[in-house]
PDB file of C-alpha atoms in Angstrom:
ATOM      1  CA  MET K   1      75.535  68.163  78.029  1.00 77.00           C
ATOM      2  CA  LEU K   2      72.388  69.915  77.220  1.00 83.00           C
ATOM      3  CA  GLY K   3      71.528  70.207  73.610  1.00 80.00           C
ATOM      4  CA  PRO K   4      68.572  72.289  72.105  1.00 81.00           C
ATOM      5  CA  ALA K   5      66.091  69.578  72.761  1.00 83.00           C
ATOM      6  CA  GLU K   6      67.022  69.043  76.359  1.00 87.00           C
ATOM      7  CA  VAL K   7      67.039  72.721  77.083  1.00 84.00           C
ATOM      8  CA  ARG K   8      63.543  73.146  75.786  1.00 83.00           C
ATOM      9  CA  ARG K   9      62.374  70.042  77.556  1.00 87.00           C
ATOM     10  CA  LEU K  10      63.628  71.354  80.898  1.00 89.00           C
ATOM     11  CA  ALA K  11      62.139  74.803  80.249  1.00 84.00           C
ATOM     12  CA  GLU K  12      58.720  73.296  79.416  1.00 88.00           C
ATOM     13  CA  GLU K  13      58.903  71.104  82.446  1.00 90.00           C
ATOM     14  CA  LEU K  14      59.522  74.157  84.627  1.00 88.00           C
ATOM     15  CA  GLY K  15      57.014  76.323  82.807  1.00 86.00           C
ATOM     16  CA  ILE K  16      59.809  78.807  82.042  1.00 79.00           C
ATOM     17  CA  ARG K  17      59.866  81.362  79.306  1.00 75.00           C
ATOM     18  CA  PRO K  18      63.193  83.249  79.288  1.00 66.00           C
ATOM     19  CA  THR K  19      62.753  86.872  80.381  1.00 60.00           C
ATOM     20  CA  LYS K  20      64.767  89.948  79.249  1.00 56.00           C
ATOM     21  CA  LYS K  21      64.364  91.252  82.886  1.00 55.00           C
ATOM     22  CA  LEU K  22      66.576  88.477  84.162  1.00 54.00           C
ATOM     23  CA  GLY K  23      68.821  88.499  81.020  1.00 57.00           C
ATOM     24  CA  GLN K  24      67.971  84.857  80.306  1.00 66.00           C
ATOM     25  CA  ASN K  25      69.479  83.464  77.144  1.00 78.00           C
ATOM     26  CA  PHE K  26      70.194  79.794  77.705  1.00 82.00           C
ATOM     27  CA  VAL K  27      73.141  78.256  75.975  1.00 85.00           C
ATOM     28  CA  HIS K  28      72.195  75.103  74.033  1.00 84.00           C
ATOM     29  CA  ASP K  29      75.342  74.323  72.106  1.00 88.00           C
ATOM     30  CA  PRO K  30      77.629  71.767  73.744  1.00 88.00           C
ATOM     31  CA  ASN K  31      80.666  72.822  71.640  1.00 90.00           C
ATOM     32  CA  THR K  32      80.347  76.408  73.084  1.00 91.00           C
ATOM     33  CA  VAL K  33      80.298  75.377  76.658  1.00 93.00           C
ATOM     34  CA  ARG K  34      83.319  73.100  75.894  1.00 92.00           C
ATOM     35  CA  LYS K  35      85.094  76.126  74.507  1.00 92.00           C
ATOM     36  CA  ILE K  36      84.255  78.249  77.563  1.00 93.00           C
ATOM     37  CA  VAL K  37      85.594  75.609  79.953  1.00 95.00           C
ATOM     38  CA  ALA K  38      88.781  75.059  77.962  1.00 94.00           C
ATOM     39  CA  ALA K  39      89.440  78.916  77.885  1.00 94.00           C
ATOM     40  CA  ALA K  40      88.780  79.168  81.547  1.00 96.00           C
ATOM     41  CA  ASP K  41      92.088  77.220  82.218  1.00 93.00           C
ATOM     42  CA  LEU K  42      90.810  75.430  85.215  1.00 97.00           C
ATOM     43  CA  THR K  43      92.684  73.014  87.528  1.00 96.00           C
ATOM     44  CA  PRO K  44      91.282  70.081  89.525  1.00 96.00           C
ATOM     45  CA  ASP K  45      91.797  72.240  92.584  1.00 97.00           C
ATOM     46  CA  ASP K  46      89.630  75.051  91.498  1.00 98.00           C
ATOM     47  CA  THR K  47      86.417  75.937  93.215  1.00 98.00           C
ATOM     48  CA  VAL K  48      84.342  77.671  90.492  1.00 98.00           C
ATOM     49  CA  LEU K  49      81.789  80.281  90.993  1.00 98.00           C
ATOM     50  CA  GLU K  50      79.034  80.290  88.285  1.00 97.00           C
ATOM     51  CA  VAL K  51      76.586  83.170  88.185  1.00 96.00           C
ATOM     52  CA  GLY K  52      73.217  82.519  86.498  1.00 93.00           C
ATOM     53  CA  PRO K  53      73.445  78.834  85.753  1.00 94.00           C
ATOM     54  CA  GLY K  54      70.100  78.676  84.351  1.00 90.00           C
ATOM     55  CA  LEU K  55      69.096  75.187  83.173  1.00 92.00           C
ATOM     56  CA  GLY K  56      72.667  73.903  83.705  1.00 93.00           C
ATOM     57  CA  SER K  57      74.334  73.861  80.308  1.00 93.00           C
ATOM     58  CA  LEU K  58      77.625  75.318  81.443  1.00 95.00           C
ATOM     59  CA  THR K  59      77.318  73.794  84.869  1.00 97.00           C
ATOM     60  CA  LEU K  60      77.435  70.346  83.547  1.00 96.00           C
ATOM     61  CA  ALA K  61      80.631  71.177  81.648  1.00 96.00           C
ATOM     62  CA  LEU K  62      82.296  72.657  84.586  1.00 97.00           C
ATOM     63  CA  LEU K  63      81.634  69.817  87.171  1.00 98.00           C
ATOM     64  CA  PRO K  64      84.094  67.310  85.789  1.00 97.00           C
ATOM     65  CA  ASN K  65      86.796  70.051  85.477  1.00 97.00           C
ATOM     66  CA  ALA K  66      86.791  71.542  88.962  1.00 98.00           C
ATOM     67  CA  LYS K  67      86.962  70.510  92.667  1.00 98.00           C
ATOM     68  CA  ARG K  68      83.485  72.034  93.218  1.00 98.00           C
ATOM     69  CA  VAL K  69      81.063  74.406  91.473  1.00 98.00           C
ATOM     70  CA  VAL K  70      79.126  77.089  93.512  1.00 98.00           C
ATOM     71  CA  ALA K  71      76.162  78.153  91.365  1.00 98.00           C
ATOM     72  CA  VAL K  72      74.418  81.506  92.271  1.00 97.00           C
ATOM     73  CA  GLU K  73      70.928  81.571  90.748  1.00 95.00           C
ATOM     74  CA  ILE K  74      68.212  84.274  91.452  1.00 93.00           C
ATOM     75  CA  ASP K  75      65.365  82.344  89.911  1.00 91.00           C
ATOM     76  CA  PRO K  76      63.852  79.841  92.405  1.00 94.00           C
ATOM     77  CA  PRO K  77      62.512  77.187  90.096  1.00 93.00           C
ATOM     78  CA  LEU K  78      65.830  77.047  88.238  1.00 93.00           C
ATOM     79  CA  ALA K  79      67.836  76.989  91.424  1.00 96.00           C
ATOM     80  CA  LYS K  80      65.661  74.080  92.781  1.00 96.00           C
ATOM     81  CA  ARG K  81      65.925  72.034  89.477  1.00 95.00           C
ATOM     82  CA  LEU K  82      69.654  72.442  88.907  1.00 97.00           C
ATOM     83  CA  PRO K  83      70.920  69.785  91.515  1.00 97.00           C
ATOM     84  CA  GLN K  84      68.493  67.225  90.054  1.00 96.00           C
ATOM     85  CA  THR K  85      69.671  67.923  86.523  1.00 95.00           C
ATOM     86  CA  ALA K  86      73.171  67.285  87.742  1.00 97.00           C
ATOM     87  CA  ARG K  87      72.169  63.927  89.358  1.00 97.00           C
ATOM     88  CA  GLU K  88      70.400  62.737  86.212  1.00 95.00           C
ATOM     89  CA  LEU K  89      73.109  63.662  83.747  1.00 95.00           C
ATOM     90  CA  ASP K  90      76.370  63.428  85.750  1.00 96.00           C
ATOM     91  CA  PRO K  91      75.717  61.451  88.910  1.00 97.00           C
ATOM     92  CA  GLU K  92      79.495  60.913  89.311  1.00 98.00           C
ATOM     93  CA  ASN K  93      80.176  64.698  89.818  1.00 98.00           C
ATOM     94  CA  ALA K  94      76.760  65.828  91.091  1.00 98.00           C
ATOM     95  CA  ASP K  95      77.948  66.075  94.712  1.00 98.00           C
ATOM     96  CA  LYS K  96      80.462  68.730  93.664  1.00 98.00           C
ATOM     97  CA  LEU K  97      77.574  71.249  92.998  1.00 98.00           C
ATOM     98  CA  HIS K  98      76.387  73.701  95.602  1.00 98.00           C
ATOM     99  CA  VAL K  99      73.398  75.988  94.593  1.00 98.00           C
ATOM    100  CA  VAL K 100      72.942  79.406  96.210  1.00 98.00           C
ATOM    101  CA  LEU K 101      69.503  81.051  95.674  1.00 97.00           C
ATOM    102  CA  LYS K 102      70.465  84.712  95.696  1.00 96.00           C
ATOM    103  CA  ASP K 103      71.019  87.852  93.625  1.00 96.00           C
ATOM    104  CA  ALA K 104      74.686  87.818  92.626  1.00 96.00           C
ATOM    105  CA  MET K 105      74.892  91.556  93.445  1.00 96.00           C
ATOM    106  CA  ARG K 106      74.221  90.723  97.088  1.00 96.00           C
ATOM    107  CA  VAL K 107      76.473  87.727  97.441  1.00 97.00           C
ATOM    108  CA  THR K 108      79.078  87.729 100.122  1.00 96.00           C
ATOM    109  CA  SER K 109      81.654  85.117 101.285  1.00 96.00           C
ATOM    110  CA  ASP K 110      79.222  84.034 104.082  1.00 96.00           C
ATOM    111  CA  ASP K 111      76.714  82.946 101.430  1.00 96.00           C
ATOM    112  CA  LEU K 112      78.987  80.415  99.776  1.00 96.00           C
ATOM    113  CA  ALA K 113      79.745  76.791 100.856  1.00 90.00           C
ATOM    114  CA  ALA K 114      83.411  77.231  99.711  1.00 94.00           C
ATOM    115  CA  ALA K 115      85.791  80.051  98.815  1.00 97.00           C
ATOM    116  CA  PRO K 116      85.804  80.286  95.152  1.00 98.00           C
ATOM    117  CA  THR K 117      89.070  80.630  93.164  1.00 98.00           C
ATOM    118  CA  ALA K 118      87.531  81.211  89.642  1.00 98.00           C
ATOM    119  CA  ILE K 119      84.449  82.603  88.181  1.00 98.00           C
ATOM    120  CA  VAL K 120      83.169  81.100  84.956  1.00 98.00           C
ATOM    121  CA  ALA K 121      79.784  82.435  83.807  1.00 95.00           C
ATOM    122  CA  ASN K 122      77.396  83.485  81.112  1.00 92.00           C
ATOM    123  CA  LEU K 123      76.379  86.745  82.566  1.00 91.00           C
ATOM    124  CA  PRO K 124      73.110  88.739  81.990  1.00 81.00           C
ATOM    125  CA  TYR K 125      74.130  91.599  79.581  1.00 78.00           C
ATOM    126  CA  ASN K 126      72.395  94.308  81.831  1.00 82.00           C
ATOM    127  CA  VAL K 127      74.431  93.556  84.940  1.00 90.00           C
ATOM    128  CA  ALA K 128      77.605  91.992  83.735  1.00 94.00           C
ATOM    129  CA  VAL K 129      80.184  94.667  84.702  1.00 96.00           C
ATOM    130  CA  PRO K 130      78.676  95.424  88.118  1.00 97.00           C
ATOM    131  CA  VAL K 131      78.468  91.744  89.034  1.00 97.00           C
ATOM    132  CA  VAL K 132      82.124  91.181  88.088  1.00 98.00           C
ATOM    133  CA  LEU K 133      83.358  94.199  90.099  1.00 98.00           C
ATOM    134  CA  HIS K 134      81.100  93.293  93.062  1.00 98.00           C
ATOM    135  CA  LEU K 135      82.475  89.767  93.115  1.00 98.00           C
ATOM    136  CA  LEU K 136      86.111  90.718  92.858  1.00 98.00           C
ATOM    137  CA  ASN K 137      85.586  93.103  95.724  1.00 97.00           C
ATOM    138  CA  GLU K 138      83.667  90.829  97.986  1.00 97.00           C
ATOM    139  CA  LEU K 139      85.621  87.533  97.299  1.00 98.00           C
ATOM    140  CA  PRO K 140      89.385  88.034  97.545  1.00 96.00           C
ATOM    141  CA  THR K 141      89.979  84.323  96.906  1.00 97.00           C
ATOM    142  CA  LEU K 142      88.811  84.881  93.273  1.00 98.00           C
ATOM    143  CA  LYS K 143      92.063  84.754  91.314  1.00 98.00           C
ATOM    144  CA  LYS K 144      90.846  84.385  87.770  1.00 98.00           C
ATOM    145  CA  GLY K 145      87.736  84.343  85.618  1.00 97.00           C
ATOM    146  CA  LEU K 146      86.197  83.887  82.233  1.00 98.00           C
ATOM    147  CA  VAL K 147      82.914  85.480  81.509  1.00 97.00           C
ATOM    148  CA  MET K 148      80.639  85.570  78.486  1.00 94.00           C
ATOM    149  CA  VAL K 149      79.085  89.000  78.000  1.00 94.00           C
ATOM    150  CA  GLN K 150      77.663  91.242  75.254  1.00 93.00           C
ATOM    151  CA  ALA K 151      80.331  91.809  72.571  1.00 94.00           C
ATOM    152  CA  GLU K 152      80.321  95.490  73.179  1.00 94.00           C
ATOM    153  CA  VAL K 153      80.772  95.028  76.958  1.00 95.00           C
ATOM    154  CA  ALA K 154      83.608  92.602  76.221  1.00 96.00           C
ATOM    155  CA  ASP K 155      85.314  95.285  74.247  1.00 97.00           C
ATOM    156  CA  ARG K 156      84.967  97.810  77.024  1.00 96.00           C
ATOM    157  CA  MET K 157      86.108  95.501  79.828  1.00 97.00           C
ATOM    158  CA  ALA K 158      89.281  94.627  78.008  1.00 97.00           C
ATOM    159  CA  ALA K 159      89.984  98.116  76.429  1.00 97.00           C
ATOM    160  CA  LYS K 160      93.311  99.846  77.056  1.00 97.00           C
ATOM    161  CA  PRO K 161      94.027 103.654  77.368  1.00 97.00           C
ATOM    162  CA  GLY K 162      93.709 105.754  74.228  1.00 94.00           C
ATOM    163  CA  SER K 163      90.905 103.601  72.839  1.00 93.00           C
ATOM    164  CA  LYS K 164      87.486 105.170  72.063  1.00 92.00           C
ATOM    165  CA  ILE K 165      85.777 102.450  74.050  1.00 95.00           C
ATOM    166  CA  TYR K 166      88.078 102.664  76.973  1.00 97.00           C
ATOM    167  CA  GLY K 167      86.093 103.933  80.009  1.00 96.00           C
ATOM    168  CA  VAL K 168      84.827 103.298  83.493  1.00 97.00           C
ATOM    169  CA  PRO K 169      84.481  99.498  83.246  1.00 96.00           C
ATOM    170  CA  SER K 170      88.067  99.206  81.717  1.00 97.00           C
ATOM    171  CA  VAL K 171      89.634 101.135  84.484  1.00 98.00           C
ATOM    172  CA  LYS K 172      87.800  99.668  87.498  1.00 98.00           C
ATOM    173  CA  LEU K 173      88.337  96.068  86.290  1.00 98.00           C
ATOM    174  CA  ALA K 174      92.065  96.937  85.758  1.00 98.00           C
ATOM    175  CA  TRP K 175      92.177  97.958  89.435  1.00 98.00           C
ATOM    176  CA  TYR K 176      91.519  94.228  90.349  1.00 98.00           C
ATOM    177  CA  ALA K 177      92.903  92.383  87.468  1.00 98.00           C
ATOM    178  CA  GLU K 178      94.490  92.106  83.933  1.00 98.00           C
ATOM    179  CA  ALA K 179      91.798  91.531  81.448  1.00 97.00           C
ATOM    180  CA  LYS K 180      91.809  90.509  77.772  1.00 97.00           C
ATOM    181  CA  LYS K 181      89.317  89.313  75.167  1.00 97.00           C
ATOM    182  CA  ALA K 182      89.204  85.519  74.817  1.00 95.00           C
ATOM    183  CA  GLY K 183      87.084  85.071  71.632  1.00 93.00           C
ATOM    184  CA  PRO K 184      83.643  85.695  69.998  1.00 93.00           C
ATOM    185  CA  VAL K 185      80.434  83.835  70.552  1.00 92.00           C
ATOM    186  CA  GLY K 186      77.712  83.835  67.897  1.00 88.00           C
ATOM    187  CA  ARG K 187      73.940  84.362  68.568  1.00 88.00           C
ATOM    188  CA  ASN K 188      72.766  80.948  67.410  1.00 87.00           C
ATOM    189  CA  VAL K 189      74.220  79.107  70.495  1.00 87.00           C
ATOM    190  CA  PHE K 190      71.530  80.742  72.669  1.00 85.00           C
ATOM    191  CA  TRP K 191      67.851  80.085  73.126  1.00 77.00           C
ATOM    192  CA  PRO K 192      66.255  82.539  72.596  1.00 78.00           C
ATOM    193  CA  ALA K 193      68.828  84.026  70.308  1.00 78.00           C
ATOM    194  CA  PRO K 194      69.787  87.540  71.488  1.00 79.00           C
ATOM    195  CA  ASN K 195      69.839  90.576  69.185  1.00 82.00           C
ATOM    196  CA  VAL K 196      73.479  91.172  69.811  1.00 86.00           C
ATOM    197  CA  ASP K 197      76.754  89.158  69.577  1.00 90.00           C
ATOM    198  CA  SER K 198      78.588  87.922  72.618  1.00 93.00           C
ATOM    199  CA  GLY K 199      82.215  87.708  73.536  1.00 95.00           C
ATOM    200  CA  LEU K 200      84.480  86.019  76.121  1.00 96.00           C
ATOM    201  CA  VAL K 201      86.638  88.013  78.554  1.00 97.00           C
ATOM    202  CA  SER K 202      89.247  86.439  80.668  1.00 97.00           C
ATOM    203  CA  PHE K 203      91.023  88.197  83.582  1.00 98.00           C
ATOM    204  CA  HIS K 204      93.688  87.261  86.314  1.00 98.00           C
ATOM    205  CA  ARG K 205      93.755  89.130  89.550  1.00 98.00           C
ATOM    206  CA  HIS K 206      96.951  91.054  90.244  1.00 97.00           C
ATOM    207  CA  GLU K 207      99.038  89.024  92.633  1.00 95.00           C
ATOM    208  CA  ASN K 208      99.629  92.115  94.732  1.00 95.00           C
ATOM    209  CA  PRO K 209      97.332  95.132  95.065  1.00 93.00           C
ATOM    210  CA  LEU K 210      98.375  98.006  92.793  1.00 96.00           C
ATOM    211  CA  SER K 211      98.088 100.554  95.771  1.00 95.00           C
ATOM    212  CA  THR K 212      96.797 101.061  99.249  1.00 95.00           C
ATOM    213  CA  VAL K 213      94.926 104.089  98.227  1.00 96.00           C
ATOM    214  CA  ASP K 214      91.309 104.251  99.214  1.00 96.00           C
ATOM    215  CA  LYS K 215      89.264 102.417  96.606  1.00 96.00           C
ATOM    216  CA  ALA K 216      86.099 104.583  97.075  1.00 95.00           C
ATOM    217  CA  ARG K 217      88.142 107.651  96.434  1.00 94.00           C
ATOM    218  CA  LEU K 218      89.756 106.208  93.363  1.00 97.00           C
ATOM    219  CA  PHE K 219      86.569 105.020  91.907  1.00 97.00           C
ATOM    220  CA  THR K 220      84.903 108.407  92.464  1.00 95.00           C
ATOM    221  CA  ILE K 221      87.728 110.034  90.486  1.00 96.00           C
ATOM    222  CA  ILE K 222      87.362 107.547  87.692  1.00 97.00           C
ATOM    223  CA  ASP K 223      83.618 108.233  87.579  1.00 96.00           C
ATOM    224  CA  ALA K 224      84.199 111.976  87.550  1.00 95.00           C
ATOM    225  CA  ALA K 225      86.850 111.748  84.770  1.00 95.00           C
ATOM    226  CA  PHE K 226      84.473 109.841  82.402  1.00 95.00           C
ATOM    227  CA  ALA K 227      81.244 111.633  83.266  1.00 92.00           C
ATOM    228  CA  GLN K 228      81.696 113.955  80.269  1.00 85.00           C
ATOM    229  CA  ARG K 229      84.306 112.311  77.991  1.00 82.00           C
ATOM    230  CA  ARG K 230      85.116 115.403  76.009  1.00 86.00           C
ATOM    231  CA  LYS K 231      86.106 117.450  79.037  1.00 91.00           C
ATOM    232  CA  THR K 232      89.737 117.757  80.048  1.00 94.00           C
ATOM    233  CA  LEU K 233      90.646 116.463  83.542  1.00 94.00           C
ATOM    234  CA  ARG K 234      90.959 120.159  84.636  1.00 92.00           C
ATOM    235  CA  ALA K 235      87.361 120.654  83.985  1.00 92.00           C
ATOM    236  CA  ALA K 236      86.067 117.173  84.771  1.00 92.00           C
ATOM    237  CA  LEU K 237      87.564 116.980  88.264  1.00 92.00           C
ATOM    238  CA  LYS K 238      86.472 120.334  89.599  1.00 86.00           C
ATOM    239  CA  GLY K 239      83.290 118.962  90.894  1.00 81.00           C
ATOM    240  CA  TRP K 240      85.176 116.092  92.527  1.00 82.00           C
ATOM    241  CA  ALA K 241      87.671 118.448  94.234  1.00 74.00           C
ATOM    242  CA  GLY K 242      84.666 120.030  95.831  1.00 67.00           C
ATOM    243  CA  SER K 243      86.041 123.404  96.711  1.00 58.00           C
ATOM    244  CA  GLU K 244      87.139 126.593  94.886  1.00 58.00           C
ATOM    245  CA  ASN K 245      90.118 126.621  97.192  1.00 55.00           C
ATOM    246  CA  VAL K 246      91.474 123.325  95.727  1.00 68.00           C
ATOM    247  CA  ASN K 247      93.689 123.929  92.706  1.00 86.00           C
ATOM    248  CA  VAL K 248      92.986 120.993  90.422  1.00 91.00           C
ATOM    249  CA  ASP K 249      95.833 121.997  88.109  1.00 91.00           C
ATOM    250  CA  GLU K 250      98.298 121.785  91.028  1.00 92.00           C
ATOM    251  CA  LEU K 251      97.006 118.430  92.165  1.00 92.00           C
ATOM    252  CA  LEU K 252      97.326 117.018  88.685  1.00 95.00           C
ATOM    253  CA  HIS K 253     100.751 118.331  88.233  1.00 95.00           C
ATOM    254  CA  LYS K 254     101.850 116.787  91.570  1.00 95.00           C
ATOM    255  CA  ALA K 255     100.513 113.521  90.207  1.00 96.00           C
ATOM    256  CA  GLY K 256     102.479 113.940  86.954  1.00 96.00           C
ATOM    257  CA  ILE K 257      99.247 114.366  84.879  1.00 96.00           C
ATOM    258  CA  ASP K 258      98.614 116.925  82.201  1.00 96.00           C
ATOM    259  CA  PRO K 259      95.509 118.943  83.196  1.00 95.00           C
ATOM    260  CA  GLN K 260      94.570 119.155  79.471  1.00 95.00           C
ATOM    261  CA  ALA K 261      94.501 115.231  79.152  1.00 96.00           C
ATOM    262  CA  ARG K 262      91.235 113.457  79.089  1.00 96.00           C
ATOM    263  CA  GLY K 263      90.276 110.405  81.176  1.00 96.00           C
ATOM    264  CA  GLU K 264      90.525 108.021  78.170  1.00 96.00           C
ATOM    265  CA  GLN K 265      94.215 108.663  77.992  1.00 97.00           C
ATOM    266  CA  LEU K 266      94.904 107.660  81.635  1.00 97.00           C
ATOM    267  CA  SER K 267      95.872 104.148  82.802  1.00 98.00           C
ATOM    268  CA  VAL K 268      94.752 102.865  86.175  1.00 98.00           C
ATOM    269  CA  ILE K 269      98.059 103.750  87.628  1.00 98.00           C
ATOM    270  CA  ASP K 270      97.604 107.386  86.476  1.00 98.00           C
ATOM    271  CA  PHE K 271      94.345 107.481  88.344  1.00 97.00           C
ATOM    272  CA  ILE K 272      95.887 105.888  91.356  1.00 98.00           C
ATOM    273  CA  ARG K 273      98.556 108.737  91.387  1.00 97.00           C
ATOM    274  CA  ILE K 274      95.807 111.341  91.333  1.00 96.00           C
ATOM    275  CA  ALA K 275      93.973 109.591  94.271  1.00 95.00           C
ATOM    276  CA  GLU K 276      97.187 109.332  96.210  1.00 95.00           C
ATOM    277  CA  VAL K 277      97.905 113.076  95.762  1.00 92.00           C
TER     278      VAL K 277
END
């Protein structure tokens, strides 16, 4: 495990100063990483995908609890040092680690040494939702996940219809998986301490796809419905319909949706019905 002293020693060795651009806030509290791993509900057969392992705090906690860990790191010095850190601090499990030097938003299954079954990660706040959605789309073997994100983002990811914070991230994640909040994380477990609180979100992919509808069409409708939250669906979807000859009211009625409703009132199943019509 990496405590505050070890984290700073490694950072000094590598000449690294955490940057906001890469969303680098290194976890230096062993109890927090133990909490994350416990909440991830891993089995000895799981191949875990970790995004942004940084100096290795979470990585070291994952290695004894999984079949293998595939760590995707965008920062070359960090990616190069991580295997050495694993060999020094956990030689028994170090061979389980595979490091991929790449932007997580560009990762495909061809980049990975093994097909991941779970994602467990401390995600940079500015790209958390796009990264999760990209990985769920690109990696069908991902069945579950536990991610640490900004508390506000955690709320949005797990929000349900009717909530003021329910929006595009909530619906798009619901297309892939069932999500729920899994606990808060304070600021003092990071170095440097962020200006916001963090939270854990867990999710499990649906055993069967919710629909065979075209995902691109569905996501376009979701984006349109929330582009201006105060608009009714009748008004919000006019641009998406793309033609004066298309009767939005008629389409919504066929889908069983009230044209006067707003996007925040609709579940992912409701949006699917609109896309299918």
